[in-house]
Amino acid sequence: MNSQKEKQNDSVPEWQLELDKVGFVRRLFLARKWYKGDWWFVLISAILLIFIILVGIFPQWFAPYDPREEVGPSLLKPGEKTPGFMLLTNIADNVGSFQDIAGASNKIGYIMGSQATQAFRDSLDILNAQSQQEGAGLMYQPRGYRYETAQQGLDALQAGEIDGFIVAESELGDLLADYPGIQFLEEIRSSKAESFILGTNQLGQDILSRIIWGTRIALIVGLSSALISFVIGVPLGLFSGFIGGKIDRFLTMIMDSLYAFPGLILAIAIASVLGAGMGNIIVAIAVIYVPTYFRVVRGQTLTVKNELYVEAARSLGTNMMTILTKYIFPNVLPSVVIIFSVNVADAILTEAGLSFIGLGLPPDTPDWGIDLARGQDYLRSAWWLITFPGGMVSLVTLAFSMLGESLSEILNPRLSEL
Amino acid sequence: MSSSLKKFLVTRILLTIPMVLIMITLVFFIMRVLPGDPIRSQLGPRVSEEQADRLRERLGLNDPILVQYGNYLKDMLTFNFGNALTRGERPIREELGEKLPATLELSIPAMLIAVALGIGLGAFSAKNRKKPVDYGIRLFSIFIYSIPIFFLGLIFQIIFGVRLNLLPLSGRMDPILLTTFESKTNFYIIDSILSQNWAALKSTLLHLILPSLTLGLSLTGVFIRLTRVNMIEMIKSDFITAGRARGISETQLIYKHSLRNTFIPILTMIGLQMALLIAGAVLTETTFSWPGMGRYLVDRIALRDYTAVQSTIGVFAFFVAIISLVMDILYALVDPRIRY
Amino acid sequence: MEKEILAEIKDLSVTYPTRIGSVSAVDHVNFNIYKGEILGLVGESGCGKSTLGKALLRMIDPPGEISNGKIVFRGENIMEYDYNHLRDFRGRHVSMIFQDPMTSLNPVQRVDEHLIETIQVHEPQTKEDSALQRSKVMIERLGIGIERLYSYPHQLSGGMRQRVMTGIGLILNADLIIADEATTSLDVIVEAKLADQLREIRDEFGVSLLLITHNIALVAEMADRIAVMYAGHLVEIGDIYKIFEEPKHPYTQGLLASVPNIRFDTNEHLYKMPGEPPNLTHPPLGCRFHPRCPHAMPICSQREPLLVEIEEGWSVHCWLYQEQSS
Ligand SMILES: Nc1ncnc2c1ncn2[C@@H]1O[C@H](COP(=O)(O)OP(=O)(O)OP(=O)(O)O)[C@@H](O)[C@H]1O
Ligand SMILES: [Mg+2]
């Protein structure tokens, strides 16, 4: 009978009781029980964003190559080995390596029009770079000789007219068996690496490096245009909502029309008049998000304005700036944070869209939209030209929108009650 | 029709007028007042100043800005856009008349896909709030929203066009059929049905699948979100609790009671998403070489045909204003509180 | 007079988990509802009246839940019902009228649609026109013009809507109607009319009425018995005349004393209860009322009293009226 009387607060878990007392970090951690999935959304997107921003600030740490440099053969599949070429020499010459027959007096042969030319030049570049580093002052510059067929080349090599012959395995076939005096010395590659993780594009640029450097562009455009919209839209909304009257009605009408206008079309119009270039693109994108801030901030200002404490502050003779910054701004801040996050995502998408239709940045920029537009020409043969830059745009946009969406679920008291 | 509905409609229509005016003024402002010389960029550096001036004179660009604005407004409001500066210099009105149906033929199915999928999934998600499927659907909606529409299109092209070789990559119809195809309305579906050209109809439908799916799916994300948020609000409302208290099942409460009430806000918001649809259509048309207004705009921008660009954007503005008007009228018809 | 028990609420607890702790909105509550009676349920705002009412229909919004106890309705434990059984139970046996008449009807459904839907949900074989016939009869009996049957809710006045809600509750001959502050938002005259009508309905249909309200005067006028809640506990329940005559629980005493002129000496000035109702996430140990109680004893802050019957049909939840057993 008495057991019921001695009821303790055991239905309240310990961590909940402590929630008010613990520090900020721990509270964030504890909050995951309450916010469930949204908490994980925030966490995942925050981690993703930190990484993306790191990559955007220091692309050189992550990118293996210069994004504009031609570093390998064109259209190499991800992970595919760059085709190797065989360097053939006379056994009798007793050559140790390519270096030994790469002096200015040496002669090297290859087949006309073969990719071997490229490989030949690239390996020389590497040798020269090495010697320069060591300060040896040697220049490797053998003379090249072209032949119509592999057979001619081999004949010339056997006759001692040239010191070495560079040929692809496919070009050679099984001819080598007929020339017992000729040996396969070493493999010569046409690029800086054996393979590229994400492949190369049609210009032989490394896709990985390009998308890493593209992060910087996307972040610059996304963040600065969002910042500009913010700086214009928020004060305008505060001001308009606060003073009301004719000016407010006029501004609202303009902003509503601007809001209803398809953003991309507006950006297209502005960008097409201003011309290509990062600054112009940023301006074009910034314009289209001003109304979003304006509408939300104005709406909330109207509500907050009429609340008692503002009335009170006003009757005490507090000036407008103080009321706006001290009372109203903190109230609209949560929604503005959410919009900002979504805005950055949208801005990145819009930038990619503008670049895709050829209105964005100068054509040599390592930009995702530009890469996608170019990749479209190779749709049938090279899926990796499209997949990786597109994936990057999606990933970065996803991180920002996920943050915005989950924050709105958490910060919006109407939706999350309690 | 009751008098309050009439009053609502009249006010709404009157409100559309300043909106259209502001929008086309905006276009004027961007095209003429912003720094940058459209004529120079059109003709290129090699053409003499004299020649450029002649073209300016012809287009009235040497007049005072207010006169220009007046003429521009007059032209826009009478749909008298003049001739294109490039590619055969045809009347722009005629060209847009051909392109608009193509854009509609793409947008309408896309919108249907987006509305059906968006509302269905959004309602389902709201019903299962905070359960794993809710998080799954929300993740999907954020994800689909984050994919650039042209990337989605390209992926579809790679998968269904190149790999599986099931569907055509671009265009509105097989080019061979197109040579003999006679189009009256420029809606290929309607034309092929009217002329009972079943091969053409099949080809048109096949060509429509990927673009409309791309555009539709990319809009779905937003619709899911709007539906979900509105439904959650609605599910909390008293009449749902009251319905539950008299034994109406959850499924009915969601799909009958809440959804019918949510349709009203959703309809308004769909009206606001028109901007998104049009932006999406421009990119989709570019990706799939779909000869609609968006593709036309992008082409003409590349050619620096400034008259054509200005007119196309103006027409888009009209389009948006009209759709938002239509949506509001529909809203009035659905909501009994306005109807009476 | 032997009263027939309609519903027995046994040891019922409801908790809502929230960010700052779980709220025990209803805590180990025991009482009966008799057939054909009007039971008034009063208490301060936030003491758990609505929660208790909803719990009777097992309609606590998740993540809240009925954490303990059972509800026996006409001999059946509804805690054991599965979803379909429960759905049929709601509306057919117990129905509820809510506070805000403006929002508790579906704005896009006409009155007839509400009524017909309710009938068809529970009796799917009923034809549309016979359902309509029944609706007409009900609407007329409630004193609403037939032509109102085809109105949308926003076209009706608040009082009419509450009558429609009542009609929806009665159309399936429910045994119990829970009126959660059903009259609060109406003006005084309409409120009085609705109250009259509810009493008539009770006499005519023999339903029981659980009348949740802040309006003590209304309870005094209508109810047969009164139940007083404080901070999730049922502190006193019994015959209305007896309790109004001589309230036992200090909270009931305070509550009645703070109501302007009912039956007390009119020149006694209004009593103001000291203190605030407790935070239900961390309620005081022992009796939840002890921090505000003028008669608090040491035991009160240590152990919770029981709800003991001090007289036939009159129970109090207070240490003043029970042995402090060791
Ligand atoms: N969905 C919910 N989630 C969390 N806590 C809730 C919920 N609903 C009610 N509560 C809490 O439960 C307690 C009782 O609420 P309830 O609505 O039952 O009070 P009430 O007596 O009906 O008040 P009122 O007279 O104001 O209607 C309150 O403290 C309230 O904060
Ligand atoms: Mg209540």
Coordinates of N, CA and C in Angstrom, one line a residue, chain A residues 34-38 41 250 253-254 256-266 268-270 272-274 289 295 342 345-346 349 352-354 356-357 359 368-369 372-373 376 379-384 386-391 393-395 397-399 401-402 405-406 409 414-417, chain B residues 15 18-20 22-24 26-27 30-31 34-37 41 129-130 134-135 138-139 141-143 145-151 154-155 157-158 161-163 169 225 228-229 232-233 236 272-276 278-280 282-283 286-289 297-298 301 304 309 313-314 316-317 320:
Chain A
W34 N 17.1 14.5 -27.9 CA 15.8 15.1 -28.1 C 15.6 15.4 -29.5
Y35 N 16.6 15.8 -30.3 CA 16.3 16.2 -31.6 C 16.4 15.0 -32.6
K36 N 16.9 13.9 -32.1 CA 17.0 12.7 -32.9 C 17.6 12.9 -34.2
G37 N 16.9 12.6 -35.3 CA 17.5 12.7 -36.7 C 18.0 14.1 -37.0
D38 N 17.3 15.1 -36.6 CA 17.8 16.4 -37.0 C 19.1 16.8 -36.4
F41 N 21.5 15.2 -38.6 CA 21.6 16.0 -39.9 C 22.6 17.2 -39.6
F250 N 5.7 50.4 -51.0 CA 6.5 50.5 -52.3 C 7.6 49.4 -52.3
M253 N 6.2 45.9 -52.7 CA 5.8 45.6 -54.1 C 6.9 45.2 -55.0
I254 N 8.0 46.0 -54.9 CA 9.2 45.8 -55.7 C 9.8 44.4 -55.4
D256 N 8.4 41.9 -53.9 CA 7.5 40.8 -54.3 C 7.6 40.4 -55.7
S257 N 7.7 41.5 -56.6 CA 7.9 41.2 -58.0 C 9.2 40.5 -58.3
L258 N 10.2 41.1 -57.6 CA 11.6 40.5 -57.8 C 11.6 39.0 -57.3
Y259 N 10.8 38.8 -56.3 CA 10.8 37.4 -55.7 C 10.1 36.5 -56.6
A260 N 9.0 37.0 -57.3 CA 8.3 36.1 -58.2 C 9.0 35.9 -59.5
F261 N 9.9 36.8 -59.8 CA 10.7 36.6 -61.1 C 11.6 35.4 -60.9
P262 N 11.7 34.5 -61.9 CA 12.5 33.4 -61.8 C 14.0 33.8 -61.6
G263 N 14.6 33.4 -60.5 CA 15.9 33.9 -60.2 C 17.0 33.6 -61.2
L264 N 16.9 32.4 -61.8 CA 18.0 32.1 -62.8 C 17.9 33.1 -64.0
I265 N 16.6 33.3 -64.4 CA 16.5 34.2 -65.6 C 17.0 35.6 -65.3
L266 N 16.7 36.1 -64.1 CA 17.2 37.4 -63.7 C 18.8 37.4 -63.7
I268 N 20.6 35.4 -65.4 CA 21.1 35.3 -66.8 C 21.1 36.7 -67.4
A269 N 20.0 37.4 -67.2 CA 19.9 38.7 -67.8 C 21.0 39.6 -67.3
I270 N 21.2 39.7 -66.0 CA 22.3 40.5 -65.4 C 23.6 40.1 -65.9
S272 N 24.4 38.4 -68.5 CA 24.6 38.6 -70.0 C 24.9 40.1 -70.3
V273 N 24.4 41.0 -69.5 CA 24.7 42.4 -69.8 C 26.1 42.7 -69.2
L274 N 26.3 42.3 -68.0 CA 27.6 42.6 -67.4 C 28.8 41.9 -68.0
Y289 N 18.6 37.1 -54.3 CA 18.2 36.6 -53.0 C 17.9 37.7 -52.0
R295 N 11.7 39.7 -47.3 CA 10.3 39.2 -46.9 C 10.3 38.7 -45.5
V342 N 20.5 28.2 -46.6 CA 19.9 27.7 -47.9 C 20.3 28.6 -49.0
A345 N 23.6 27.5 -50.5 CA 23.3 26.3 -51.4 C 22.8 26.7 -52.7
D346 N 21.7 27.6 -52.7 CA 21.1 28.0 -53.9 C 22.1 28.8 -54.8
L349 N 24.3 26.5 -56.6 CA 23.6 25.9 -57.7 C 23.4 26.8 -58.9
A352 N 26.7 27.3 -60.8 CA 26.9 26.2 -61.6 C 26.0 26.3 -62.9
G353 N 24.8 26.6 -62.7 CA 23.8 26.8 -63.8 C 24.3 27.8 -64.8
L354 N 24.7 29.0 -64.3 CA 25.2 30.0 -65.2 C 26.4 29.6 -66.0
F356 N 27.2 26.6 -66.6 CA 26.8 25.5 -67.5 C 26.3 26.0 -68.8
I357 N 25.5 27.1 -68.8 CA 25.0 27.7 -70.1 C 26.0 28.7 -70.6
L359 N 27.6 31.3 -69.2 CA 27.5 32.8 -68.8 C 28.4 33.1 -67.6
W368 N 33.1 23.9 -61.6 CA 32.3 22.7 -61.8 C 31.3 22.8 -62.9
G369 N 30.7 24.0 -63.0 CA 29.7 24.2 -64.0 C 30.3 24.1 -65.4
L372 N 31.2 20.6 -66.3 CA 30.0 19.8 -66.6 C 29.6 20.2 -68.1
A373 N 29.6 21.5 -68.4 CA 29.2 21.8 -69.7 C 30.1 21.2 -70.8
Q376 N 29.6 17.4 -71.3 CA 28.4 17.0 -72.0 C 28.8 16.5 -73.4
L379 N 29.6 12.8 -73.4 CA 28.7 12.0 -72.7 C 28.8 10.5 -73.0
R380 N 28.9 10.2 -74.3 CA 28.9 8.8 -74.7 C 30.1 8.1 -74.3
S381 N 31.3 8.8 -74.2 CA 32.5 8.0 -74.0 C 33.1 8.2 -72.6
A382 N 32.9 9.3 -72.0 CA 33.6 9.6 -70.7 C 32.7 10.0 -69.6
W383 N 32.1 9.1 -68.9 CA 31.1 9.5 -67.9 C 31.8 10.2 -66.7
W384 N 33.1 10.0 -66.5 CA 33.7 10.6 -65.4 C 33.9 12.1 -65.5
I386 N 31.6 14.1 -66.2 CA 30.4 14.7 -65.7 C 30.1 14.3 -64.2
T387 N 30.3 13.0 -64.0 CA 29.9 12.5 -62.6 C 30.6 13.2 -61.5
F388 N 31.9 13.4 -61.6 CA 32.6 14.0 -60.4 C 32.4 15.4 -60.2
P389 N 32.5 16.3 -61.2 CA 32.1 17.7 -60.8 C 30.7 17.8 -60.4
G390 N 29.8 17.1 -61.1 CA 28.4 17.2 -60.7 C 28.2 16.7 -59.3
G391 N 28.9 15.6 -58.9 CA 28.8 15.1 -57.6 C 29.3 16.1 -56.6
V393 N 29.2 19.4 -56.8 CA 28.2 20.5 -56.7 C 27.1 20.0 -55.7
S394 N 26.6 18.7 -56.0 CA 25.6 18.2 -55.2 C 26.0 18.1 -53.8
L395 N 27.2 17.6 -53.5 CA 27.6 17.4 -52.2 C 27.7 18.7 -51.4
T397 N 26.2 21.6 -52.1 CA 24.9 22.1 -51.9 C 24.1 21.3 -50.8
L398 N 24.3 20.0 -50.9 CA 23.6 19.2 -49.9 C 24.0 19.5 -48.5
A399 N 25.3 19.8 -48.3 CA 25.8 20.1 -46.9 C 25.1 21.4 -46.4
S401 N 22.3 22.8 -47.6 CA 20.8 22.8 -47.4 C 20.4 21.9 -46.3
M402 N 21.2 20.8 -46.0 CA 20.9 20.0 -44.9 C 21.0 20.7 -43.6
E405 N 18.0 23.1 -43.4 CA 16.8 22.3 -43.1 C 16.7 21.9 -41.7
S406 N 17.8 21.3 -41.2 CA 17.7 20.7 -39.9 C 17.7 21.8 -38.9
E409 N 14.2 23.0 -38.5 CA 13.4 22.1 -37.7 C 13.7 22.3 -36.2
R414 N 7.5 26.7 -33.8 CA 6.2 26.2 -34.2 C 6.2 24.7 -34.6
L415 N 7.3 24.4 -35.3 CA 7.3 23.0 -35.8 C 7.8 22.0 -34.7
S416 N 8.8 22.4 -33.9 CA 9.4 21.5 -33.0 C 8.8 21.5 -31.6
E417 N 7.8 22.3 -31.4 CA 7.2 22.6 -30.1 C 8.2 22.4 -29.0
Chain B
L15 N -4.1 43.7 -58.9 CA -2.8 43.6 -58.3 C -1.7 43.1 -59.3
P18 N 0.4 46.0 -61.6 CA 1.7 46.6 -61.1 C 2.8 45.5 -61.1
M19 N 2.5 44.3 -60.8 CA 3.5 43.3 -60.8 C 4.2 43.1 -62.1
V20 N 3.3 43.0 -63.2 CA 3.8 42.8 -64.5 C 4.7 44.0 -64.9
I22 N 6.3 46.1 -63.0 CA 7.5 46.2 -62.3 C 8.5 45.2 -62.9
M23 N 8.0 44.0 -63.2 CA 8.9 43.0 -63.8 C 9.5 43.4 -65.1
I24 N 8.6 43.9 -66.0 CA 9.2 44.3 -67.3 C 10.0 45.6 -67.2
L26 N 11.9 46.1 -64.7 CA 13.2 45.5 -64.2 C 14.0 45.0 -65.4
V27 N 13.4 44.4 -66.3 CA 14.1 43.9 -67.5 C 14.7 45.0 -68.3
I30 N 17.7 46.4 -66.4 CA 18.9 45.5 -66.5 C 19.5 45.7 -67.9
M31 N 18.6 45.6 -68.9 CA 19.2 45.6 -70.3 C 19.7 46.9 -70.8
L34 N 22.0 49.3 -66.9 CA 23.2 48.7 -66.4 C 24.3 49.0 -67.3
P35 N 25.5 49.2 -66.8 CA 26.7 49.5 -67.7 C 26.9 48.3 -68.6
G36 N 27.4 48.5 -69.8 CA 27.6 47.5 -70.8 C 26.8 47.9 -72.0
D37 N 27.4 47.7 -73.2 CA 26.8 48.2 -74.4 C 26.4 47.0 -75.2
S41 N 28.6 44.7 -78.0 CA 28.9 43.3 -77.8 C 28.3 42.4 -78.8
R129 N 5.9 11.3 -38.9 CA 6.9 12.3 -38.4 C 7.8 11.7 -37.4
K130 N 9.1 12.0 -37.6 CA 10.2 11.6 -36.7 C 10.4 10.1 -36.7
D134 N 10.3 9.1 -42.3 CA 10.3 10.6 -42.4 C 11.7 11.1 -42.7
Y135 N 12.6 10.7 -41.9 CA 14.0 11.1 -42.2 C 14.5 10.8 -43.6
R138 N 12.8 13.0 -46.1 CA 13.4 14.4 -46.0 C 14.7 14.4 -46.6
L139 N 15.5 13.4 -46.3 CA 16.9 13.3 -46.9 C 16.8 13.3 -48.4
S141 N 14.4 14.5 -50.2 CA 14.0 15.8 -50.7 C 15.1 16.8 -50.7
I142 N 16.0 16.8 -49.7 CA 17.1 17.7 -49.7 C 18.1 17.3 -50.8
F143 N 18.2 16.0 -50.9 CA 19.2 15.5 -51.9 C 18.8 15.9 -53.3
Y145 N 17.0 18.2 -54.2 CA 17.0 19.6 -54.4 C 18.5 20.1 -54.6
S146 N 19.4 19.3 -54.0 CA 20.8 19.8 -54.1 C 21.5 19.4 -55.4
I147 N 20.9 18.4 -56.1 CA 21.5 18.0 -57.4 C 21.2 19.1 -58.4
P148 N 22.2 19.7 -59.1 CA 21.9 20.6 -60.1 C 21.1 19.9 -61.2
I149 N 20.1 20.6 -61.7 CA 19.1 19.9 -62.6 C 19.8 19.4 -63.8
F150 N 20.8 20.1 -64.3 CA 21.4 19.7 -65.5 C 22.3 18.4 -65.3
F151 N 22.8 18.3 -64.0 CA 23.6 17.2 -63.7 C 22.6 15.9 -63.6
L154 N 22.0 15.0 -67.1 CA 23.1 14.3 -67.7 C 23.3 12.8 -67.2
I155 N 23.0 12.7 -65.9 CA 23.1 11.3 -65.4 C 22.0 10.4 -66.0
Q157 N 20.8 10.8 -68.9 CA 21.3 10.6 -70.3 C 22.3 9.5 -70.3
I158 N 23.2 9.5 -69.4 CA 24.2 8.5 -69.4 C 23.6 7.1 -69.1
G161 N 20.1 6.7 -71.7 CA 20.4 7.0 -73.1 C 21.6 6.2 -73.6
V162 N 22.7 6.3 -72.8 CA 24.0 5.7 -73.3 C 24.1 4.2 -72.9
R163 N 24.0 4.0 -71.6 CA 24.3 2.7 -71.1 C 23.2 1.7 -71.5
L169 N 18.5 10.8 -76.4 CA 19.2 11.7 -75.6 C 18.7 13.1 -75.7
R225 N 8.9 19.2 -49.2 CA 9.1 20.0 -48.0 C 7.9 20.9 -47.7
R228 N 5.0 18.7 -46.4 CA 5.3 18.1 -45.1 C 5.1 19.1 -44.0
V229 N 5.7 20.3 -44.2 CA 5.6 21.3 -43.2 C 4.1 21.7 -43.0
I232 N 2.1 19.0 -41.2 CA 2.4 18.8 -39.8 C 1.7 19.9 -39.0
E233 N 1.6 21.1 -39.5 CA 0.8 22.1 -38.9 C -0.6 21.7 -38.8
K236 N -1.8 19.1 -36.4 CA -1.9 19.5 -35.0 C -3.2 20.3 -34.8
L272 N 4.1 30.0 -56.2 CA 5.3 30.7 -56.0 C 6.5 29.9 -56.6
Q273 N 6.3 28.6 -56.7 CA 7.4 27.8 -57.3 C 7.6 27.9 -58.8
M274 N 6.6 28.6 -59.4 CA 6.7 28.8 -60.9 C 8.1 29.3 -61.3
A275 N 8.7 30.2 -60.5 CA 10.0 30.7 -60.8 C 11.0 29.5 -60.9
L276 N 10.8 28.6 -59.9 CA 11.7 27.5 -59.9 C 11.5 26.6 -61.2
I278 N 10.5 27.6 -64.1 CA 11.0 28.2 -65.3 C 12.5 28.1 -65.3
A279 N 13.2 28.4 -64.2 CA 14.6 28.3 -64.1 C 15.0 26.9 -64.5
G280 N 14.3 25.9 -63.9 CA 14.6 24.5 -64.2 C 14.4 24.2 -65.7
V282 N 14.7 26.2 -68.2 CA 15.8 26.7 -69.0 C 17.0 25.7 -69.0
L283 N 17.3 25.2 -67.9 CA 18.5 24.3 -67.8 C 18.2 23.0 -68.4
T286 N 18.3 23.2 -72.1 CA 19.7 23.3 -72.5 C 20.4 21.9 -72.5
T287 N 20.1 21.2 -71.5 CA 20.7 19.8 -71.4 C 20.2 18.9 -72.4
F288 N 18.9 18.9 -72.7 CA 18.3 18.0 -73.6 C 18.1 18.5 -75.0
S289 N 18.7 19.6 -75.3 CA 18.5 20.3 -76.6 C 17.0 20.4 -77.0
L297 N 16.5 31.3 -75.4 CA 17.2 32.4 -74.6 C 18.7 32.1 -74.5
V298 N 19.1 30.9 -74.2 CA 20.5 30.7 -74.0 C 21.2 30.8 -75.4
I301 N 21.5 34.4 -76.2 CA 22.5 35.1 -75.4 C 23.9 34.8 -76.0
R304 N 24.5 37.0 -78.7 CA 24.4 38.4 -78.3 C 23.2 39.1 -79.0
V309 N 16.8 38.5 -76.6 CA 17.0 38.2 -75.2 C 16.0 39.0 -74.4
I313 N 12.9 37.3 -72.1 CA 12.8 37.5 -70.6 C 11.5 38.2 -70.3
G314 N 11.1 39.2 -71.1 CA 9.8 39.9 -70.8 C 8.7 38.9 -70.8
F316 N 8.8 35.7 -70.2 CA 8.9 34.9 -69.0 C 8.2 35.7 -67.8
A317 N 8.5 37.0 -67.8 CA 7.9 37.7 -66.7 C 6.3 37.7 -66.7
V320 N 5.1 34.3 -65.6 CA 5.0 34.1 -64.1 C 3.9 34.8 -63.5

